[in-house]
Short mmCIF file of C-alpha atoms in Angstrom, two decimals:
data_model
loop_
_atom_site.label_atom_id
_atom_site.label_comp_id
_atom_site.label_asym_id
_atom_site.label_seq_id
_atom_site.Cartn_x
_atom_site.Cartn_y
_atom_site.Cartn_z
CA MET A 260 -326.34 266.62 27.14
CA ASN A 261 -323.66 264.27 25.80
CA TYR A 262 -325.74 263.64 22.67
CA THR A 263 -326.07 267.41 22.01
CA PHE A 264 -322.35 267.85 22.48
CA PHE A 265 -321.72 264.98 20.02
CA LEU A 266 -323.94 266.61 17.36
CA LEU A 267 -322.17 269.94 17.86
CA LEU A 268 -318.78 268.26 17.54
CA LEU A 269 -319.90 266.40 14.41
CA THR A 270 -321.06 269.65 12.84
CA LEU A 271 -317.75 271.34 13.62
CA VAL A 272 -315.80 268.41 12.14
CA HIS A 273 -317.95 268.44 9.00
CA SER A 274 -317.50 272.17 8.63
CA THR A 275 -313.78 271.99 9.22
CA PHE A 276 -312.99 269.05 6.98
CA SER A 277 -315.54 269.30 4.16
CA SER A 278 -316.18 272.95 3.37
CA LEU A 279 -314.51 274.22 0.22
CA ALA A 280 -311.39 276.36 0.55
CA PRO A 281 -312.08 279.98 -0.52
CA THR A 282 -309.36 279.97 -3.21
CA ASP A 283 -310.81 276.82 -4.75
CA GLN A 284 -314.36 278.17 -4.58
CA ALA A 285 -313.27 281.32 -6.44
CA ALA A 286 -311.58 279.16 -9.09
CA LEU A 287 -314.70 277.02 -9.52
CA GLU A 288 -316.87 280.12 -9.89
CA SER A 289 -314.60 281.32 -12.70
CA ILE A 290 -314.68 277.90 -14.34
CA ARG A 291 -318.48 277.88 -14.10
CA ASP A 292 -318.70 281.34 -15.68
CA SER A 293 -316.60 280.25 -18.68
CA LEU A 294 -318.63 277.13 -19.50
CA THR A 295 -322.27 276.51 -20.44
CA ASP A 296 -324.49 273.47 -20.58
CA MET A 297 -325.44 272.64 -24.15
CA PRO A 298 -329.14 272.01 -24.88
CA GLY A 299 -330.20 268.81 -23.15
CA SER A 300 -327.32 268.90 -20.67
CA ALA A 301 -327.78 269.65 -16.98
CA PHE A 302 -324.25 269.13 -15.67
CA PHE A 303 -324.10 272.45 -13.83
CA SER A 304 -327.54 272.07 -12.23
CA THR A 305 -325.88 270.97 -8.97
CA TRP A 306 -323.33 273.80 -8.92
CA ASP A 307 -325.07 276.05 -6.40
CA PHE A 308 -322.44 278.22 -4.74
CA THR A 309 -324.79 279.10 -1.88
CA THR A 310 -324.72 275.52 -0.65
CA PRO A 311 -322.63 275.04 2.53
CA ASP A 312 -320.68 272.08 1.15
CA PRO A 313 -319.97 272.04 -2.62
CA CYS A 314 -317.56 269.14 -2.10
CA SER A 315 -320.44 266.77 -1.44
CA THR A 316 -323.03 268.25 -3.83
CA PHE A 317 -321.25 269.50 -6.98
CA ALA A 318 -321.25 267.06 -9.92
CA GLY A 319 -317.76 266.09 -11.02
CA LEU A 320 -316.04 267.34 -7.87
CA THR A 321 -313.85 265.44 -5.42
CA CYS A 322 -312.15 267.16 -2.46
CA THR A 323 -309.54 266.34 0.12
CA SER A 324 -310.41 266.25 3.82
CA LEU A 325 -309.22 269.84 4.03
CA GLY A 326 -311.65 271.10 1.40
CA ARG A 327 -309.18 271.32 -1.49
CA VAL A 328 -310.31 270.17 -4.94
CA SER A 329 -308.39 266.99 -5.87
CA ALA A 330 -310.36 265.87 -8.94
CA LEU A 331 -312.46 267.83 -11.42
CA SER A 332 -314.52 266.16 -14.16
CA LEU A 333 -316.46 268.52 -16.43
CA GLY A 334 -319.29 267.56 -18.76
CA PRO A 335 -320.17 266.00 -21.08
CA ASN A 336 -321.90 268.35 -23.54
CA LEU A 337 -320.45 271.68 -22.46
CA SER A 338 -319.54 274.70 -24.57
CA GLY A 339 -317.45 277.78 -23.83
CA SER A 340 -313.76 277.79 -22.88
CA LEU A 341 -311.44 276.53 -20.15
CA SER A 342 -310.79 279.22 -17.54
CA PRO A 343 -307.15 279.99 -16.62
CA SER A 344 -308.37 279.82 -13.00
CA ILE A 345 -307.97 276.03 -13.22
CA SER A 346 -304.34 276.74 -12.31
CA ASN A 347 -305.50 277.93 -8.86
CA LEU A 348 -306.71 274.42 -7.93
CA THR A 349 -303.25 273.62 -6.62
CA HIS A 350 -304.18 270.26 -5.06
CA LEU A 351 -305.64 268.89 -8.31
CA THR A 352 -304.55 265.34 -9.22
CA GLN A 353 -307.09 264.68 -11.99
CA LEU A 354 -308.58 267.00 -14.62
CA VAL A 355 -311.15 265.61 -17.06
CA LEU A 356 -313.20 267.32 -19.77
CA TYR A 357 -315.71 265.02 -21.43
CA PRO A 358 -316.78 265.41 -25.10
CA GLY A 359 -318.51 268.66 -26.01
CA LEU A 360 -317.92 271.91 -27.90
CA VAL A 361 -315.40 273.65 -25.66
CA THR A 362 -313.14 275.95 -27.69
CA GLY A 363 -310.08 278.12 -27.20
CA PRO A 364 -306.60 277.39 -25.84
CA LEU A 365 -305.45 275.23 -22.98
CA PRO A 366 -304.94 277.14 -19.72
CA PRO A 367 -301.37 278.48 -19.76
CA ARG A 368 -300.27 277.78 -16.17
CA PHE A 369 -299.96 274.09 -15.36
CA ASP A 370 -296.77 274.63 -13.36
CA THR A 371 -298.96 275.51 -10.35
CA LEU A 372 -300.51 272.02 -10.44
CA PRO A 373 -297.57 269.81 -9.43
CA LEU A 374 -299.76 266.93 -8.18
CA LEU A 375 -301.55 266.29 -11.49
CA ARG A 376 -301.52 262.64 -12.50
CA VAL A 377 -304.29 262.56 -15.10
CA ILE A 378 -305.24 265.12 -17.76
CA SER A 379 -307.97 264.02 -20.17
CA LEU A 380 -309.49 266.77 -22.34
CA THR A 381 -310.86 264.84 -25.32
CA ARG A 382 -313.27 265.34 -28.21
CA ASN A 383 -313.82 269.08 -28.00
CA ARG A 384 -312.55 271.95 -30.15
CA LEU A 385 -309.54 273.11 -28.19
CA THR A 386 -306.97 275.02 -30.24
CA GLY A 387 -303.40 276.29 -30.06
CA PRO A 388 -300.19 274.66 -28.78
CA ILE A 389 -299.49 272.65 -25.66
CA PRO A 390 -298.21 275.15 -23.05
CA ASN A 391 -294.57 274.92 -21.98
CA SER A 392 -295.79 274.71 -18.38
CA PHE A 393 -296.64 271.02 -18.99
CA SER A 394 -292.91 270.37 -18.64
CA SER A 395 -293.21 270.75 -14.85
CA LEU A 396 -295.75 267.93 -14.43
CA SER A 397 -293.34 265.38 -13.02
CA TYR A 398 -296.10 263.17 -11.55
CA LEU A 399 -298.21 263.03 -14.72
CA HIS A 400 -299.22 259.47 -15.60
CA THR A 401 -301.84 260.00 -18.35
CA LEU A 402 -302.21 262.80 -20.89
CA ASP A 403 -305.07 262.52 -23.39
CA LEU A 404 -305.77 265.56 -25.60
CA SER A 405 -307.15 263.57 -28.53
CA TYR A 406 -309.76 264.69 -31.04
CA ASN A 407 -309.34 268.43 -30.75
CA GLN A 408 -307.81 271.06 -33.03
CA LEU A 409 -304.52 271.56 -31.19
CA SER A 410 -301.55 272.55 -33.31
CA GLY A 411 -297.85 273.40 -33.36
CA SER A 412 -294.79 271.19 -33.05
CA LEU A 413 -294.85 268.20 -30.74
CA PRO A 414 -293.22 269.56 -27.57
CA PRO A 415 -289.97 267.69 -26.80
CA PHE A 416 -290.60 267.83 -23.04
CA LEU A 417 -293.77 265.70 -23.28
CA THR A 418 -291.89 262.52 -24.11
CA THR A 419 -289.35 263.08 -21.33
CA LEU A 420 -291.76 263.38 -18.39
CA PRO A 421 -290.43 260.86 -15.85
CA ARG A 422 -293.69 259.12 -14.89
CA LEU A 423 -295.74 259.42 -18.08
CA LYS A 424 -297.23 256.05 -19.11
CA VAL A 425 -300.06 257.06 -21.47
CA LEU A 426 -299.76 259.78 -24.14
CA VAL A 427 -302.68 260.24 -26.56
CA LEU A 428 -302.60 263.21 -28.95
CA ALA A 429 -304.56 261.56 -31.78
CA SER A 430 -306.58 263.51 -34.34
CA ASN A 431 -305.20 267.01 -33.88
CA ARG A 432 -303.04 269.23 -36.08
CA PHE A 433 -299.61 268.67 -34.58
CA SER A 434 -296.69 268.95 -36.99
CA ASP A 435 -292.92 268.49 -37.18
CA ASN A 436 -291.40 265.13 -36.24
CA VAL A 437 -291.68 262.62 -33.39
CA LYS A 438 -289.32 263.69 -30.62
CA PRO A 439 -286.98 261.29 -28.78
CA VAL A 440 -288.87 259.33 -26.14
CA SER A 441 -287.40 258.67 -22.71
CA SER A 442 -290.64 258.54 -20.69
CA PRO A 443 -291.57 254.99 -19.59
CA LEU A 444 -294.55 254.93 -21.95
CA LEU A 445 -296.89 251.95 -22.25
CA HIS A 446 -299.29 253.64 -24.69
CA LEU A 447 -298.38 256.18 -27.41
CA ASP A 448 -301.05 257.36 -29.86
CA LEU A 449 -300.20 260.15 -32.32
CA LYS A 450 -302.40 259.06 -35.23
CA MET A 451 -304.13 261.47 -37.61
CA ASN A 452 -301.90 264.50 -37.25
CA GLN A 453 -299.50 266.25 -39.65
CA ILE A 454 -296.29 264.69 -38.36
CA SER A 455 -293.42 264.25 -40.80
CA GLY A 456 -289.71 263.43 -40.75
CA GLN A 457 -288.27 260.12 -39.57
CA LEU A 458 -288.60 258.14 -36.38
CA PRO A 459 -286.30 259.01 -33.48
CA PRO A 460 -283.52 256.47 -32.88
CA LEU A 461 -284.94 255.09 -29.63
CA PHE A 462 -288.33 254.22 -28.15
CA PRO A 463 -288.93 252.87 -24.63
CA THR A 464 -288.97 249.09 -24.61
CA THR A 465 -291.95 249.31 -22.24
CA LEU A 466 -294.28 250.26 -25.13
CA GLN A 467 -297.27 247.95 -25.60
CA TYR A 468 -299.45 250.16 -27.81
CA LEU A 469 -298.13 252.34 -30.65
CA SER A 470 -300.18 254.22 -33.25
CA LEU A 471 -298.65 256.68 -35.70
CA ALA A 472 -301.24 256.13 -38.44
CA GLY A 473 -302.34 258.80 -40.87
CA ASN A 474 -299.25 261.03 -40.82
CA SER A 475 -296.43 261.64 -43.31
CA ILE A 476 -293.57 259.90 -41.49
CA SER A 477 -290.85 258.44 -43.74
CA GLY A 478 -287.72 256.31 -43.54
CA THR A 479 -287.32 252.84 -42.06
CA ILE A 480 -288.92 251.50 -38.90
CA ASN A 481 -285.69 249.97 -37.59
CA PRO A 482 -285.92 252.02 -34.34
CA LEU A 483 -288.95 249.88 -33.44
CA GLU A 484 -286.99 246.63 -33.60
CA PRO A 485 -286.33 246.41 -29.82
CA LEU A 486 -290.05 246.76 -28.96
CA THR A 487 -290.75 243.12 -28.19
CA ASP A 488 -293.67 243.80 -25.82
CA LEU A 489 -295.94 245.46 -28.40
CA THR A 490 -299.46 244.07 -28.56
CA TYR A 491 -300.85 246.72 -30.92
CA ILE A 492 -299.01 248.62 -33.66
CA ASP A 493 -300.55 250.86 -36.31
CA LEU A 494 -298.24 252.63 -38.77
CA SER A 495 -300.71 252.68 -41.64
CA MET A 496 -301.01 255.52 -44.15
CA ASN A 497 -297.49 256.91 -43.84
CA ARG A 498 -294.42 256.87 -46.10
CA PHE A 499 -292.31 254.20 -44.42
CA THR A 500 -289.85 252.23 -46.55
CA GLY A 501 -287.49 249.29 -46.29
CA ALA A 502 -287.96 246.01 -44.46
CA ILE A 503 -290.43 245.12 -41.72
CA PRO A 504 -288.33 243.82 -38.79
CA GLN A 505 -288.90 240.26 -37.63
CA SER A 506 -289.21 241.35 -33.99
CA LEU A 507 -292.54 243.05 -34.72
CA PHE A 508 -294.07 239.65 -35.51
CA GLY A 509 -293.73 238.65 -31.89
CA SER A 510 -295.72 236.31 -29.70
CA THR A 511 -297.45 239.29 -28.05
CA THR A 512 -298.47 241.23 -31.19
CA THR A 513 -302.19 240.68 -31.69
CA SER A 514 -302.83 243.65 -34.01
CA MET A 515 -300.46 244.89 -36.73
CA PHE A 516 -301.56 247.53 -39.22
CA LEU A 517 -298.79 248.57 -41.64
CA GLN A 518 -300.91 249.05 -44.76
CA ARG A 519 -300.52 251.87 -47.29
CA ASN A 520 -296.81 252.53 -46.94
CA ASN A 521 -293.83 251.74 -49.16
CA PHE A 522 -292.39 248.69 -47.42
CA THR A 523 -290.44 246.42 -49.75
CA SER A 524 -289.71 243.26 -47.75
CA ILE A 525 -290.52 241.23 -44.62
CA ASN A 526 -287.90 239.80 -42.30
CA ALA A 527 -289.96 236.89 -41.01
CA THR A 528 -288.57 233.40 -40.44
CA SER A 529 -290.39 230.12 -39.99
CA LEU A 530 -289.65 230.29 -36.26
CA LEU A 531 -292.31 232.96 -35.68
CA MET A 532 -295.48 232.11 -33.80
CA LEU A 533 -298.29 234.65 -34.15
CA PRO A 534 -300.72 234.73 -31.21
CA GLN A 535 -304.15 233.22 -31.67
CA GLY A 536 -306.71 235.68 -33.03
CA SER A 537 -304.12 238.08 -34.41
CA VAL A 538 -304.81 240.58 -37.22
CA VAL A 539 -302.02 241.44 -39.69
CA ASP A 540 -302.55 244.01 -42.46
CA LEU A 541 -299.59 244.61 -44.78
CA SER A 542 -301.69 245.50 -47.82
CA HIS A 543 -300.99 248.28 -50.31
CA ASN A 544 -297.20 248.25 -50.05
CA SER A 545 -294.45 247.15 -52.46
CA ILE A 546 -293.45 243.97 -50.66
CA SER A 547 -291.81 241.42 -52.95
CA GLY A 548 -290.62 237.84 -52.61
CA GLU A 549 -292.49 234.71 -51.61
CA LEU A 550 -295.18 234.62 -48.95
CA PRO A 551 -293.70 233.92 -45.48
CA PRO A 552 -295.19 230.64 -44.20
CA SER A 553 -294.91 231.96 -40.63
CA LEU A 554 -297.76 234.45 -41.20
CA ALA A 555 -300.23 231.62 -41.78
CA GLY A 556 -301.33 231.59 -38.14
CA ALA A 557 -303.07 234.99 -38.25
CA GLU A 558 -306.84 235.01 -37.90
CA SER A 559 -307.11 237.87 -40.41
CA LEU A 560 -304.29 238.33 -42.91
CA PHE A 561 -304.29 241.09 -45.53
CA LEU A 562 -301.37 240.85 -47.98
CA ASN A 563 -303.19 242.17 -51.03
CA ASN A 564 -301.87 244.84 -53.40
CA ASN A 565 -298.20 243.99 -53.12
CA ARG A 566 -295.63 242.24 -55.34
CA PHE A 567 -295.61 238.75 -53.84
CA THR A 568 -294.55 235.94 -56.15
CA GLY A 569 -294.47 232.13 -56.31
CA GLU A 570 -296.85 229.55 -54.89
CA ILE A 571 -299.08 230.10 -51.88
CA PRO A 572 -297.53 228.03 -49.05
CA GLU A 573 -299.30 224.87 -47.87
CA GLU A 574 -299.37 226.38 -44.36
CA TYR A 575 -301.88 228.99 -45.57
CA ILE A 576 -304.19 226.28 -46.94
CA LYS A 577 -304.07 224.26 -43.73
CA SER A 578 -304.77 227.35 -41.66
CA LEU A 579 -307.86 228.08 -43.77
CA ILE A 580 -309.20 224.53 -43.59
CA ASN A 581 -308.78 224.17 -39.81
CA GLY A 582 -310.38 227.58 -39.19
CA THR A 583 -307.32 229.29 -37.69
CA THR A 584 -307.38 231.84 -40.50
CA GLU A 585 -310.81 233.29 -41.25
CA THR A 586 -309.81 236.10 -43.62
CA LEU A 587 -307.05 235.80 -46.23
CA PHE A 588 -306.74 238.52 -48.86
CA LEU A 589 -304.03 237.92 -51.48
CA GLN A 590 -305.51 239.76 -54.47
CA HIS A 591 -303.42 242.02 -56.70
CA ASN A 592 -300.11 240.21 -56.43
CA TYR A 593 -298.13 237.97 -58.81
CA LEU A 594 -298.82 234.60 -57.16
CA THR A 595 -298.66 231.58 -59.48
CA ARG A 596 -300.41 228.69 -57.74
CA PHE A 597 -302.99 227.90 -55.06
CA PRO A 598 -302.28 224.27 -54.06
CA TRP A 599 -305.87 223.29 -53.41
CA ASN A 600 -307.02 219.69 -52.98
CA SER A 601 -310.38 219.33 -54.70
CA GLY A 602 -311.55 217.04 -51.91
CA SER A 603 -311.00 219.72 -49.27
CA GLN A 604 -313.62 222.15 -48.04
CA LEU A 605 -313.40 225.62 -46.58
CA PRO A 606 -315.46 226.54 -43.49
CA ASP A 607 -318.37 228.86 -44.23
CA SER A 608 -316.80 231.55 -42.06
CA VAL A 609 -313.73 231.91 -44.31
CA SER A 610 -313.26 234.93 -46.57
CA LEU A 611 -310.65 234.25 -49.26
CA CYS A 612 -309.69 236.58 -52.11
CA LEU A 613 -307.21 235.53 -54.83
CA SER A 614 -308.23 237.79 -57.70
CA TYR A 615 -305.77 239.39 -60.08
CA ASN A 616 -302.79 237.10 -59.69
CA CYS A 617 -300.82 234.99 -62.19
CA MET A 618 -302.40 231.61 -61.37
CA ASP A 619 -304.68 229.21 -63.14
CA THR A 620 -308.19 230.26 -62.10
CA ASP A 621 -309.85 226.81 -62.40
CA PRO A 622 -308.98 225.57 -58.86
CA VAL A 623 -310.11 228.80 -57.20
CA VAL A 624 -313.43 229.39 -58.96
CA GLY A 625 -316.09 229.20 -56.26
CA LEU A 626 -313.57 229.55 -53.43
CA SER A 627 -312.73 233.22 -53.81
CA THR A 628 -315.07 235.58 -51.94
CA CYS A 629 -313.57 239.00 -52.59
CA PRO A 630 -314.93 242.26 -51.22
CA ILE A 631 -317.29 244.07 -53.55
CA GLU A 632 -314.79 246.82 -54.42
CA VAL A 633 -312.30 244.30 -55.91
CA ALA A 634 -312.32 244.09 -59.71
CA PRO A 635 -314.08 240.93 -60.93
CA LEU A 636 -311.07 239.80 -63.03
CA LEU A 637 -309.79 236.52 -61.57
CA SER A 638 -306.39 236.68 -63.29
CA ARG A 639 -303.92 239.29 -64.35
CA PRO A 640 -303.40 239.60 -68.09
CA ALA A 641 -300.72 237.11 -69.11
CA ILE A 642 -298.58 239.86 -70.62
CA GLN A 643 -298.33 241.58 -67.19
CA CYS A 644 -297.21 238.38 -65.53
CA SER A 645 -294.60 237.51 -68.16
CA ARG A 646 -293.16 241.01 -68.13
CA PHE A 647 -293.01 241.07 -64.32
CA TYR A 648 -291.27 237.67 -64.05
CA ASN A 649 -288.90 238.40 -66.93
CA HIS A 650 -287.93 241.70 -65.33
CA SER A 651 -287.43 240.04 -61.95
CA SER A 652 -285.20 237.32 -63.41
CA THR A 653 -283.03 239.80 -65.29
CA GLY A 654 -282.95 242.33 -62.42
#
């Protein structure tokens, strides 16, 4: 008798605390109607609305003890559109859409989802702007809308959300300029958009990852000078000018990609200490002056296609010989001497390119291992070198 009573009680508890709330079930039915499994996908095969407990049987679904949907992960390999009924899942803390072919706009009403902490809707074909209702998401920690076809200006409210740590809008069609950032961001990725203008005056000093690559941003990068905790920075393929601040060459920066801009100088002293295994790419700029000895500690160093002059510092040679630096590209500059000791030997793992400079080629024949796309000429024509140095001395 006691055992029967226990089973009855267990059934009542399961029914009370696991069955899906009617409002959430209606929302899920609408979401299901707006999406379709692509060929080869069977994500929705478990979504049987006749089952007594969708919370324990539906793929991608997590519920609270009261039968409210708290996390929804859809896909991968779905097509269709995102139903506005998502806004009826008012206890949602996490919304994920895995890669697929989902099209159309973002649901307009996110202000009804105050508990959301994670939104990740990546690698689909979503279009249109980011709804203004995102401004109410005060608990949002992570927003990733990358690799879609979203457009419009970057909303100013996104970078002021009080708890936002990760913002990834890469590879969309956002335009206008980068808005002032007051959110305590750790990770900001806006690469491959249509962003223009100049950088805002301030960024959060909490930033550890910053990518603005593949836009049309101009001006100096002085606003980034206080960011001493950066480990990864990619500003490549923009229109930045001026000097590269010394603070960016910090002890934490393991990856620096500033290639294909219009930088003209480097503020780097001999006191710098690049972390072991770091990658620094400053190629395809207009940087002039002598090579900074402090960059010799990078594992991969790309300084090619600039306007560097003078001798290559001894520190670079030592770093090559001891294996600290494995890739050193200095081609297409105006360097005059590679102080190589004929008794020294480079490790087999080293890739060194010195082509198209103003130096005597005899010491470097057999050492230079340039990529295949580099012109085979070892030296610049003498007339180019004399004109460049004469102009520099009279300028």
